[in-house]
PDB file of N, CA and C in Angstrom:
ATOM      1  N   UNK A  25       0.835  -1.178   0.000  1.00 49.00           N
ATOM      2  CA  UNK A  25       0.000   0.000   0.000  1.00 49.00           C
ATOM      3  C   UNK A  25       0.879   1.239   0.000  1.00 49.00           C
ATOM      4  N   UNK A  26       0.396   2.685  -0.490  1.00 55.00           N
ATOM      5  CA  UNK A  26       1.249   3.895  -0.543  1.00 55.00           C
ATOM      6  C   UNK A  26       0.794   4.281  -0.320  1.00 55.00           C
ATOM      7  N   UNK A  27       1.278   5.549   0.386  1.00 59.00           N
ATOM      8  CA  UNK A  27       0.784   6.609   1.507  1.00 59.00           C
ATOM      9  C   UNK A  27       0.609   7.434   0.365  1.00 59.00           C
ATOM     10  N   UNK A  28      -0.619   7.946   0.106  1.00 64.00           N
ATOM     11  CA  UNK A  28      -0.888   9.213  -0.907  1.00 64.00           C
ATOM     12  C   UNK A  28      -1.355  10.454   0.250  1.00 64.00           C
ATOM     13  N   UNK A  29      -0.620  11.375   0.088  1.00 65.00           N
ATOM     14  CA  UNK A  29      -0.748  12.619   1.080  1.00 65.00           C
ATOM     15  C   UNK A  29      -1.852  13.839  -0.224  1.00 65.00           C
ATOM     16  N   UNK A  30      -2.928  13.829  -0.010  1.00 65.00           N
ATOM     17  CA  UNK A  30      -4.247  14.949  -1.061  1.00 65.00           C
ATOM     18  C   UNK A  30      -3.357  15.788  -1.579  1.00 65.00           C
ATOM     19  N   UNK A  31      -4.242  15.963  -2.572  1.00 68.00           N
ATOM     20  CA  UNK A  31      -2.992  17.102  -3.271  1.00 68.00           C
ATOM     21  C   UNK A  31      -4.022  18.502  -2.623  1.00 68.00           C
ATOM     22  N   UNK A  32      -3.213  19.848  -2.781  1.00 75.00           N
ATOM     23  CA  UNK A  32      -3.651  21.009  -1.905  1.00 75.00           C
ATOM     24  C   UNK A  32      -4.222  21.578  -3.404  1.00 75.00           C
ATOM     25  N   UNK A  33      -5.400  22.452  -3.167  1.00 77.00           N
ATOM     26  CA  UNK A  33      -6.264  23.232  -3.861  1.00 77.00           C
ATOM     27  C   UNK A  33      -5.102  24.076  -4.706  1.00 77.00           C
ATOM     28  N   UNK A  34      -5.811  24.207  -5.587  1.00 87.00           N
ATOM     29  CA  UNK A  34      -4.915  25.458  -6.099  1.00 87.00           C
ATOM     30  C   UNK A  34      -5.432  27.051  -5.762  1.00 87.00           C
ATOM     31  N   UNK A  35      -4.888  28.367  -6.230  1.00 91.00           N
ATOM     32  CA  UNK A  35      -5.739  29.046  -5.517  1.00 91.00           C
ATOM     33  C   UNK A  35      -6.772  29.288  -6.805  1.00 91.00           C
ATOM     34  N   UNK A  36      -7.059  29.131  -7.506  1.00 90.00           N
ATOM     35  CA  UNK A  36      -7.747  29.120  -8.997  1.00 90.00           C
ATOM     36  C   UNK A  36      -9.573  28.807  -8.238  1.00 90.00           C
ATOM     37  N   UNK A  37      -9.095  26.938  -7.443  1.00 92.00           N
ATOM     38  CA  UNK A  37      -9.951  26.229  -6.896  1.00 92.00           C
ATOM     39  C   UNK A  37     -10.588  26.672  -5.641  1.00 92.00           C
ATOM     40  N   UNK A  38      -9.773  27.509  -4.969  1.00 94.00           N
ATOM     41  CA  UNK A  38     -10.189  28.268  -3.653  1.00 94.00           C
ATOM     42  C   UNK A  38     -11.311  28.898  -4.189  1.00 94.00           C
ATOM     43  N   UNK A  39     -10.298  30.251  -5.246  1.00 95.00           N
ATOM     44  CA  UNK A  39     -11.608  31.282  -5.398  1.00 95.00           C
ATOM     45  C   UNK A  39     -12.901  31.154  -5.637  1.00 95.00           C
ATOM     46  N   UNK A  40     -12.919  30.112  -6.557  1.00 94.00           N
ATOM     47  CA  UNK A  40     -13.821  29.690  -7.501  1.00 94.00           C
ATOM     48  C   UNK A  40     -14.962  28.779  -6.019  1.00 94.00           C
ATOM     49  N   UNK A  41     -14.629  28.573  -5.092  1.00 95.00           N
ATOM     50  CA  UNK A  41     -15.343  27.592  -4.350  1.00 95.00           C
ATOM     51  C   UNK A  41     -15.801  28.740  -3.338  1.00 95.00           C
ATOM     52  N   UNK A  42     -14.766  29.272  -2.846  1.00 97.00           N
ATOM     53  CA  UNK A  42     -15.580  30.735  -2.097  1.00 97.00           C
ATOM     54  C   UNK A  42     -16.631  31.841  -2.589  1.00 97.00           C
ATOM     55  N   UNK A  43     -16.670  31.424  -3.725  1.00 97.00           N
ATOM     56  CA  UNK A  43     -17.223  32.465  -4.768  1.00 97.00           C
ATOM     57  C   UNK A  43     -18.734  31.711  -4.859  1.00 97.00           C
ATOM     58  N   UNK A  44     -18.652  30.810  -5.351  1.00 97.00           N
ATOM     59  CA  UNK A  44     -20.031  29.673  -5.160  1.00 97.00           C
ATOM     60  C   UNK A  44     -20.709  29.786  -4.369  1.00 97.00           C
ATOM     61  N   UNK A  45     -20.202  29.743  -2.932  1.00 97.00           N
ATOM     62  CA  UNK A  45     -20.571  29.504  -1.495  1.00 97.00           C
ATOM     63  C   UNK A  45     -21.039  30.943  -1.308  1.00 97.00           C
ATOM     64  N   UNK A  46     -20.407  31.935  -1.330  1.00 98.00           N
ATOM     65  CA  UNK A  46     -20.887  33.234  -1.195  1.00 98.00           C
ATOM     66  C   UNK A  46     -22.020  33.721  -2.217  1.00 98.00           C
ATOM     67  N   UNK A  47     -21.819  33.295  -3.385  1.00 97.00           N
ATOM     68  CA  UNK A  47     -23.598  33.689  -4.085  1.00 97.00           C
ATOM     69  C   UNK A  47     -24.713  32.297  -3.205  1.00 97.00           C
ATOM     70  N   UNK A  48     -24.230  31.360  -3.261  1.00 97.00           N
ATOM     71  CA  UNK A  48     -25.223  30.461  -2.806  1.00 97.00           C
ATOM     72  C   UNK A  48     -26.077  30.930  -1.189  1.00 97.00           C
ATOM     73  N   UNK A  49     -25.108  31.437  -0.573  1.00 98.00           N
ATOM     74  CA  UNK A  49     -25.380  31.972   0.991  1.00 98.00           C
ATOM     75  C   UNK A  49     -26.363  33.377   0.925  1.00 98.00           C
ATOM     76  N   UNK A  50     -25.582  33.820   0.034  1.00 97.00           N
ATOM     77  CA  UNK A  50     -26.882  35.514  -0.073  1.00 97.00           C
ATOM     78  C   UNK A  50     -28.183  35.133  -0.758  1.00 97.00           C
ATOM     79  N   UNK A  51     -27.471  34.569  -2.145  1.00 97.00           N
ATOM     80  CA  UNK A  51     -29.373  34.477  -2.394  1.00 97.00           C
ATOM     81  C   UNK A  51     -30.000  33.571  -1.174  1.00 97.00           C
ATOM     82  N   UNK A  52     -29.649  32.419  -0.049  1.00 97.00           N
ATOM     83  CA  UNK A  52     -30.779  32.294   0.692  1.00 97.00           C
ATOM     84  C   UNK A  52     -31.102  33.088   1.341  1.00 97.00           C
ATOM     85  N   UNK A  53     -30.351  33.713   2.003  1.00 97.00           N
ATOM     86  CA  UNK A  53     -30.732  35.251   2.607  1.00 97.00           C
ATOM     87  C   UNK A  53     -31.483  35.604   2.322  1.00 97.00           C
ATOM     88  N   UNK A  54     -31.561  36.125   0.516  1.00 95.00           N
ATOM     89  CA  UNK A  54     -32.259  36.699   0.098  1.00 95.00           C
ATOM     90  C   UNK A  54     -33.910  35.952  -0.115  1.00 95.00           C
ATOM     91  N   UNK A  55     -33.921  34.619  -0.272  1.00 95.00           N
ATOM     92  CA  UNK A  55     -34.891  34.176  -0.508  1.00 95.00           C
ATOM     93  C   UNK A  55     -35.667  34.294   1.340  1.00 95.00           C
ATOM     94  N   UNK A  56     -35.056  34.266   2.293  1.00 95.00           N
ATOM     95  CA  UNK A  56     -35.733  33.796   3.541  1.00 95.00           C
ATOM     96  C   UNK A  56     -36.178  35.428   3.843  1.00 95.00           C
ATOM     97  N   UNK A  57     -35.135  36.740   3.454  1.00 92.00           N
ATOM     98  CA  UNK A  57     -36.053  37.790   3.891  1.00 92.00           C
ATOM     99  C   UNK A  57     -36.728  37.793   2.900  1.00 92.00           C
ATOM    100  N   UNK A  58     -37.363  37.779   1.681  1.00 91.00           N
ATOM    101  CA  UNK A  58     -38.282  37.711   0.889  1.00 91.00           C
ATOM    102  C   UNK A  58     -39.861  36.697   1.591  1.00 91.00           C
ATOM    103  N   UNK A  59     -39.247  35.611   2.238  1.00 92.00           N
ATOM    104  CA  UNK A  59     -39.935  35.163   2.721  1.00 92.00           C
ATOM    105  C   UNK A  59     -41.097  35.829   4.598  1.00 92.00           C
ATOM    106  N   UNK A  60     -39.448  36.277   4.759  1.00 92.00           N
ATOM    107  CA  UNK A  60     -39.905  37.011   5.889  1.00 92.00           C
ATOM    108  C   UNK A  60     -40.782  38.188   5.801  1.00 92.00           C
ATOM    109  N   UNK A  61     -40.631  38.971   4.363  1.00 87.00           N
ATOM    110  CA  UNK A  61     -40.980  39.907   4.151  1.00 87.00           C
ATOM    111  C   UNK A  61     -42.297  40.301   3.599  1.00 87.00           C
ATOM    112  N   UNK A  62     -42.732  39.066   3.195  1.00 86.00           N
ATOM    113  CA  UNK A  62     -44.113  38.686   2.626  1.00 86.00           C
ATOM    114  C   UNK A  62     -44.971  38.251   3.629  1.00 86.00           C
ATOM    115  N   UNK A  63     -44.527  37.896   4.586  1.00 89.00           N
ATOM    116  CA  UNK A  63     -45.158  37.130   5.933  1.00 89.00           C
ATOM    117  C   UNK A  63     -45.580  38.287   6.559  1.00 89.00           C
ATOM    118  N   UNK A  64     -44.670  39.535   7.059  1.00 86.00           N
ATOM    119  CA  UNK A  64     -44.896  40.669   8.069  1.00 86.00           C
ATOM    120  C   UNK A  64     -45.572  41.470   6.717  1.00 86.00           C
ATOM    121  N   UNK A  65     -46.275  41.450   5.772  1.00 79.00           N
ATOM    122  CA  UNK A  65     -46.639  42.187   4.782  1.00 79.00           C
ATOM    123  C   UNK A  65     -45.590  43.476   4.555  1.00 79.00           C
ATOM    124  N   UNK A  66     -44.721  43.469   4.740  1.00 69.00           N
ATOM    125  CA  UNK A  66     -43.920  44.458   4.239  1.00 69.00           C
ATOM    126  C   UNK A  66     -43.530  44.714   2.316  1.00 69.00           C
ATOM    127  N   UNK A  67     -43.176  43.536   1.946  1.00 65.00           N
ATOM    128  CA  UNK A  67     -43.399  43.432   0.450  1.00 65.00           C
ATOM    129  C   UNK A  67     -44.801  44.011  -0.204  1.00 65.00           C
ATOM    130  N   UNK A  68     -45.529  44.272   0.307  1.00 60.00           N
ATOM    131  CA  UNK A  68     -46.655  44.010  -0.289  1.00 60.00           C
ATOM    132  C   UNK A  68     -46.245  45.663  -0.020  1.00 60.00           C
ATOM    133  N   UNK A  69     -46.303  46.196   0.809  1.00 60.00           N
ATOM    134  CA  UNK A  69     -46.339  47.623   0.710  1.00 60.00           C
ATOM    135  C   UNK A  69     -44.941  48.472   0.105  1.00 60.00           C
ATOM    136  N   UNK A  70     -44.185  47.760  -0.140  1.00 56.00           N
ATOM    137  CA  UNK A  70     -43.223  48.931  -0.770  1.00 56.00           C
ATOM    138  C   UNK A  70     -43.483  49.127  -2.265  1.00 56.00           C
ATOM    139  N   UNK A  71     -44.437  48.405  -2.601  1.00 56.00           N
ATOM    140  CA  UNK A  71     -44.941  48.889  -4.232  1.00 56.00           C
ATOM    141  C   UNK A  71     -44.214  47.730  -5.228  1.00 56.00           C
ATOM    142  N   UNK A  72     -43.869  49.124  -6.496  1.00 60.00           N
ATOM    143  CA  UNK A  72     -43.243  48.147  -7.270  1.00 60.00           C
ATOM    144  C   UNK A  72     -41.740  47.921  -7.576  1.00 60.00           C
ATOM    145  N   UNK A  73     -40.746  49.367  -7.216  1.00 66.00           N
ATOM    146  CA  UNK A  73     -40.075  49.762  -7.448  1.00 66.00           C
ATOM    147  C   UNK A  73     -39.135  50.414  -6.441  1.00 66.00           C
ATOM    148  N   UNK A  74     -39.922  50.685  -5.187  1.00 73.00           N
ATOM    149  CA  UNK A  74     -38.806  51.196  -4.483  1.00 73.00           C
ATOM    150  C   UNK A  74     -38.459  50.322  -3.216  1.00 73.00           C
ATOM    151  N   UNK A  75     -37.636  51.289  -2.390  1.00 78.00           N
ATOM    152  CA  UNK A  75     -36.879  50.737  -1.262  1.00 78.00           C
ATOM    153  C   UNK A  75     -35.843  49.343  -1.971  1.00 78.00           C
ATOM    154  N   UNK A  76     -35.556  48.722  -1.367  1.00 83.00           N
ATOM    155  CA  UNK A  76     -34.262  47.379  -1.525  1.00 83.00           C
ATOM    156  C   UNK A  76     -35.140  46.122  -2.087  1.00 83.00           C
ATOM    157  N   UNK A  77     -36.591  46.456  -2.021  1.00 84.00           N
ATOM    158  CA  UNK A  77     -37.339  44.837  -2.509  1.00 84.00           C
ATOM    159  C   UNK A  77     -36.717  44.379  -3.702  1.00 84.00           C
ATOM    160  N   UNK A  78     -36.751  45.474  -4.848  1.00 88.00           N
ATOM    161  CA  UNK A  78     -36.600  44.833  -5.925  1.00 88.00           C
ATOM    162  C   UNK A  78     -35.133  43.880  -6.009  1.00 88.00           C
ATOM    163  N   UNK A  79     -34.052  44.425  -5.520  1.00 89.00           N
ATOM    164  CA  UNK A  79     -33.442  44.078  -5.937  1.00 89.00           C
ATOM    165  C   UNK A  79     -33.154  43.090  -4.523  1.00 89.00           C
ATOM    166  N   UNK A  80     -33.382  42.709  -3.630  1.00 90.00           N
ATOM    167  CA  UNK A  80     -33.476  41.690  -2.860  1.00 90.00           C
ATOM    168  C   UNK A  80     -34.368  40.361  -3.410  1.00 90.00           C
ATOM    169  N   UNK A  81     -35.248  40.769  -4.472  1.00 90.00           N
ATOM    170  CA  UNK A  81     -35.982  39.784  -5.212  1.00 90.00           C
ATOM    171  C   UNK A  81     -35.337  39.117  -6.650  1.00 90.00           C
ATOM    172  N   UNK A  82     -34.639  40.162  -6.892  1.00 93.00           N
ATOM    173  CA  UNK A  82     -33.633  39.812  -8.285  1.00 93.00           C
ATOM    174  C   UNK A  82     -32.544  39.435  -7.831  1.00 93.00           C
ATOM    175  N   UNK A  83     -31.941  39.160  -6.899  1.00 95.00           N
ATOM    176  CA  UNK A  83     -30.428  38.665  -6.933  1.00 95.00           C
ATOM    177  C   UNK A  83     -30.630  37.665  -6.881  1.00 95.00           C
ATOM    178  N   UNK A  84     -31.246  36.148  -6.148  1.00 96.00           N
ATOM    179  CA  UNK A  84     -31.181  35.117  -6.481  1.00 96.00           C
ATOM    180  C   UNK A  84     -31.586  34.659  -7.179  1.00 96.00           C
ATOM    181  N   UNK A  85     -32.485  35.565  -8.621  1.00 96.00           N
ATOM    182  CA  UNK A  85     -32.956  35.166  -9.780  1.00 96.00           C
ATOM    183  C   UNK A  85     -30.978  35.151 -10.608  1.00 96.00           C
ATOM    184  N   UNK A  86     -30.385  36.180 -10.217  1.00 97.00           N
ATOM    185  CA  UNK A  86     -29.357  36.222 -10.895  1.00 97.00           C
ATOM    186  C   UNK A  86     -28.155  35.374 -10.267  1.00 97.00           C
ATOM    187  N   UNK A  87     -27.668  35.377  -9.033  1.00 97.00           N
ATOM    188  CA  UNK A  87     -26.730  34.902  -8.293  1.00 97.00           C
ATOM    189  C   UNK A  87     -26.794  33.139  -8.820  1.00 97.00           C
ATOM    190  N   UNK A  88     -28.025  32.719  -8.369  1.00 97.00           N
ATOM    191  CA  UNK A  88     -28.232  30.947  -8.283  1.00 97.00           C
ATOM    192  C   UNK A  88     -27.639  30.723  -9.824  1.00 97.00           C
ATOM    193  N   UNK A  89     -28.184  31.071 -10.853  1.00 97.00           N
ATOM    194  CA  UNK A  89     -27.395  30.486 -12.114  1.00 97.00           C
ATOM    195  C   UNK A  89     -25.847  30.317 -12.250  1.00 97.00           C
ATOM    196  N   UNK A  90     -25.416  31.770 -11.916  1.00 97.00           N
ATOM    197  CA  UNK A  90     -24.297  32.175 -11.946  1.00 97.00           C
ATOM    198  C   UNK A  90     -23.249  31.071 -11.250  1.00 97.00           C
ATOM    199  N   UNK A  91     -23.996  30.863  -9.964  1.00 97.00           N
ATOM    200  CA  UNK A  91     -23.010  30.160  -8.932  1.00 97.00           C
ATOM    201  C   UNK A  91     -23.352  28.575  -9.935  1.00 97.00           C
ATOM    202  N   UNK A  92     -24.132  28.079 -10.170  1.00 97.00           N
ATOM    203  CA  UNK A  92     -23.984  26.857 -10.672  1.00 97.00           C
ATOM    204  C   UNK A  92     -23.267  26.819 -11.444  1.00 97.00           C
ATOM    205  N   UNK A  93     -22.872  27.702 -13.010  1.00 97.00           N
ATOM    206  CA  UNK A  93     -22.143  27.651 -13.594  1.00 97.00           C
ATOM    207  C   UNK A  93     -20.803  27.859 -12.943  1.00 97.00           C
ATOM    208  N   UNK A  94     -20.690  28.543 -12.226  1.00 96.00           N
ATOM    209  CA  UNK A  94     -19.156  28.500 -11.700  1.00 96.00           C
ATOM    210  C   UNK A  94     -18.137  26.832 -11.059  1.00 96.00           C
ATOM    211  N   UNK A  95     -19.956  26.627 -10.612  1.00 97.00           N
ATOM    212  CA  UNK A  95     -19.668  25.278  -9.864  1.00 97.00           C
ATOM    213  C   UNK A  95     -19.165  23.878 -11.066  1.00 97.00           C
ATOM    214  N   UNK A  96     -19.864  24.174 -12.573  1.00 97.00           N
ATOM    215  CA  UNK A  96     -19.316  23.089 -13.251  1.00 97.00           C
ATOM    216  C   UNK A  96     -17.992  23.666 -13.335  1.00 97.00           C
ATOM    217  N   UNK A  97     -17.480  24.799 -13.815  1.00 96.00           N
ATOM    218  CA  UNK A  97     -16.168  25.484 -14.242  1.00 96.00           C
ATOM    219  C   UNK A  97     -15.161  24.745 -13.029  1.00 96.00           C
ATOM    220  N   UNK A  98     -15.787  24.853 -11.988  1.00 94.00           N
ATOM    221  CA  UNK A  98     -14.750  24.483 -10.637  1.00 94.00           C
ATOM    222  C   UNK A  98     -14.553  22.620 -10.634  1.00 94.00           C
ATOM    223  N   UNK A  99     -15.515  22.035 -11.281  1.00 95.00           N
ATOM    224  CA  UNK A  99     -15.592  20.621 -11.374  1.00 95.00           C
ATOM    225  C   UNK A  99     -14.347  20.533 -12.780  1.00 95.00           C
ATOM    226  N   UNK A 100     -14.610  21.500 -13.493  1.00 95.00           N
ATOM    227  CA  UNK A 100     -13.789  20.718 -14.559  1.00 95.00           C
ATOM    228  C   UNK A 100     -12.147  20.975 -14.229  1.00 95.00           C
ATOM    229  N   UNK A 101     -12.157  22.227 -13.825  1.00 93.00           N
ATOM    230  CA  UNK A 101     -10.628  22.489 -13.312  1.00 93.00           C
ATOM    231  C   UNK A 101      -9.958  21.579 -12.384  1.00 93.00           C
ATOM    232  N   UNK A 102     -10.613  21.394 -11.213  1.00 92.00           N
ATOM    233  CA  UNK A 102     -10.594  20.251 -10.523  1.00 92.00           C
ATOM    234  C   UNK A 102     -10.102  18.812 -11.490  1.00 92.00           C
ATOM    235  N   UNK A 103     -11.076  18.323 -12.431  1.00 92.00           N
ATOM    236  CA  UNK A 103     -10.809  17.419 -12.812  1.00 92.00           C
ATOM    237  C   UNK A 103      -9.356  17.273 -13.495  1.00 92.00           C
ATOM    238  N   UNK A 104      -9.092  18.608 -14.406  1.00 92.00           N
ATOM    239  CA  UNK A 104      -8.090  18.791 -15.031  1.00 92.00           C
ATOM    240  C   UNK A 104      -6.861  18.249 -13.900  1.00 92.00           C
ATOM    241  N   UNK A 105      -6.687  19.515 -12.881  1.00 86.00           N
ATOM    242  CA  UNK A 105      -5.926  19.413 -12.185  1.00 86.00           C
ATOM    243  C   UNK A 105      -5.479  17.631 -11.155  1.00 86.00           C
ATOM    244  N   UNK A 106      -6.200  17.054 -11.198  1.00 87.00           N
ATOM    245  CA  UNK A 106      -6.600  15.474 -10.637  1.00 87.00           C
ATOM    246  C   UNK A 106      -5.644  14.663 -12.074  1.00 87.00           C
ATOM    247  N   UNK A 107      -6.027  14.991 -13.167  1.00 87.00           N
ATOM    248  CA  UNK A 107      -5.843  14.459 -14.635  1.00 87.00           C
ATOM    249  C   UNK A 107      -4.039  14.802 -14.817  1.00 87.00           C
ATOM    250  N   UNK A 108      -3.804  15.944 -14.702  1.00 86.00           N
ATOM    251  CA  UNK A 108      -2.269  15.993 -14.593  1.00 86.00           C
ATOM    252  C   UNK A 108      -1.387  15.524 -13.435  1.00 86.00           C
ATOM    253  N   UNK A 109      -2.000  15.308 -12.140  1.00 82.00           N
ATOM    254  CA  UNK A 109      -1.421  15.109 -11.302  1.00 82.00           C
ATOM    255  C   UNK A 109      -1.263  13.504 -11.193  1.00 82.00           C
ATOM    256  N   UNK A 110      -1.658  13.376 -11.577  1.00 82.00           N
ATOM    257  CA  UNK A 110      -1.928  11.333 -11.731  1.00 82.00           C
ATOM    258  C   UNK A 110      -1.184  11.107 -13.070  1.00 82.00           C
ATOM    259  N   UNK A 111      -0.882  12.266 -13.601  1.00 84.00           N
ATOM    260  CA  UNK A 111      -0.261  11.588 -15.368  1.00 84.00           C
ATOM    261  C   UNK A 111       1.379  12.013 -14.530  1.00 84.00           C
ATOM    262  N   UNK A 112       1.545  13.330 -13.855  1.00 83.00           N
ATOM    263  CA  UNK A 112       2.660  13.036 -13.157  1.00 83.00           C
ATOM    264  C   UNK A 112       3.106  12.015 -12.353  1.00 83.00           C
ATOM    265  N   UNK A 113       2.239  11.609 -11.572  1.00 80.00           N
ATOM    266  CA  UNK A 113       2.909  10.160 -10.733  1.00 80.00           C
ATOM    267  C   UNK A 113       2.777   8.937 -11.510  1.00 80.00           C
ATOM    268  N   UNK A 114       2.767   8.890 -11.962  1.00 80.00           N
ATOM    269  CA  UNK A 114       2.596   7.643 -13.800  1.00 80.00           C
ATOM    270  C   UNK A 114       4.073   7.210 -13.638  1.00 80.00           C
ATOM    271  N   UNK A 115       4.632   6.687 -13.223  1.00 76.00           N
ATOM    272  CA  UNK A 115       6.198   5.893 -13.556  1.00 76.00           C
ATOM    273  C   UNK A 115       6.250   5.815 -15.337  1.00 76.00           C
ATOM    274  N   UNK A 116       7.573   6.215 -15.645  1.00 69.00           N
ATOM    275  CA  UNK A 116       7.811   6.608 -16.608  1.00 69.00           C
ATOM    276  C   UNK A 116       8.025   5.218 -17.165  1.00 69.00           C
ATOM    277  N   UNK A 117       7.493   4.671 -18.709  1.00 69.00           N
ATOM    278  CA  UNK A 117       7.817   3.327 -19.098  1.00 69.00           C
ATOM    279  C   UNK A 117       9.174   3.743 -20.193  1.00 69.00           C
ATOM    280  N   UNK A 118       9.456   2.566 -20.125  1.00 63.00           N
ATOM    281  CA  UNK A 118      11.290   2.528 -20.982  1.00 63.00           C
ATOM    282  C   UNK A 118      10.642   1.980 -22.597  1.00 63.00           C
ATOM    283  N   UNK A 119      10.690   2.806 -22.917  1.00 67.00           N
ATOM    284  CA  UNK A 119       9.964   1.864 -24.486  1.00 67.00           C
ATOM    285  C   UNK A 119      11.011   0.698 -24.848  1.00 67.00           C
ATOM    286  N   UNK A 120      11.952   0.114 -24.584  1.00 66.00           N
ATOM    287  CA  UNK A 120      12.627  -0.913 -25.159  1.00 66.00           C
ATOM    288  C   UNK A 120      12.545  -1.985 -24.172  1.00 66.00           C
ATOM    289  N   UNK A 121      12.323  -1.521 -22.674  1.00 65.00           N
ATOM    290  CA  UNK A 121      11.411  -2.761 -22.098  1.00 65.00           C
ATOM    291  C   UNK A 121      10.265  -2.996 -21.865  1.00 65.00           C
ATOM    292  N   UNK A 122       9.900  -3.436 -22.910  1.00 58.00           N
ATOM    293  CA  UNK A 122       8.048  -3.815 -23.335  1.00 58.00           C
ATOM    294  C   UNK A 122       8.308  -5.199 -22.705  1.00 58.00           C
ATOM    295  N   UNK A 123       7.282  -5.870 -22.871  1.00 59.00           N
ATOM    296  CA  UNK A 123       6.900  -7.244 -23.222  1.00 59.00           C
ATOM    297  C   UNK A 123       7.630  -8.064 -23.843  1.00 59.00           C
ATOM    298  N   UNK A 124       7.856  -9.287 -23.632  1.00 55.00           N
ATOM    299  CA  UNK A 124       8.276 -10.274 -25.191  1.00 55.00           C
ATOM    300  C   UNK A 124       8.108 -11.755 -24.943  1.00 55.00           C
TER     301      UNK A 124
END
């Protein structure tokens, strides 16, 4: 058996995962005061256009896509990075000792 020690994030993989997590975290925010906000009828009275509703109602229309796509981008880099690192620990073959 061999001791495989994880390989460490790159910072590419950091950002990209903090970045996810941080749209994913506001729009619930945003969805639970929306929720909250409809409950204490407050939504209902700021109309159509003013105060922070609107755009407390549009960011997780916009954020949630965004972060998913980031999230495949972060899967494939990931993968990449997994894909070279395993072609590096690959023991190098001697082409003249094949088989025979």
């Amino acid at each position: 058996m061999t001791q495989q020690t994880p390989q460490a994030a790159s910072r590419v993989q950091r950002i990209l995962s903090y970045i996810v997590a941080a749209l994913v975290v506001v729009s619930l925010l945003c969805i639970v005061a929306i929720l909250i906000g409809t409950a204490a009828g407050g939504f209902a009275q700021q109309g159509g256009g003013q105060g922070i509703w609107p755009t407390v109602f549009l960011l997780p229309l916009i954020a949630l896509p965004i972060a998913f796509i980031l999230l495949i981008v972060l899967l494939i880099v990931s993968a990449r990075a997994r894909g070279k690192a395993a072609k590096a620990a690959r023991p190098a073959v001697d082409p003249g000792k094949g088989k025979r």
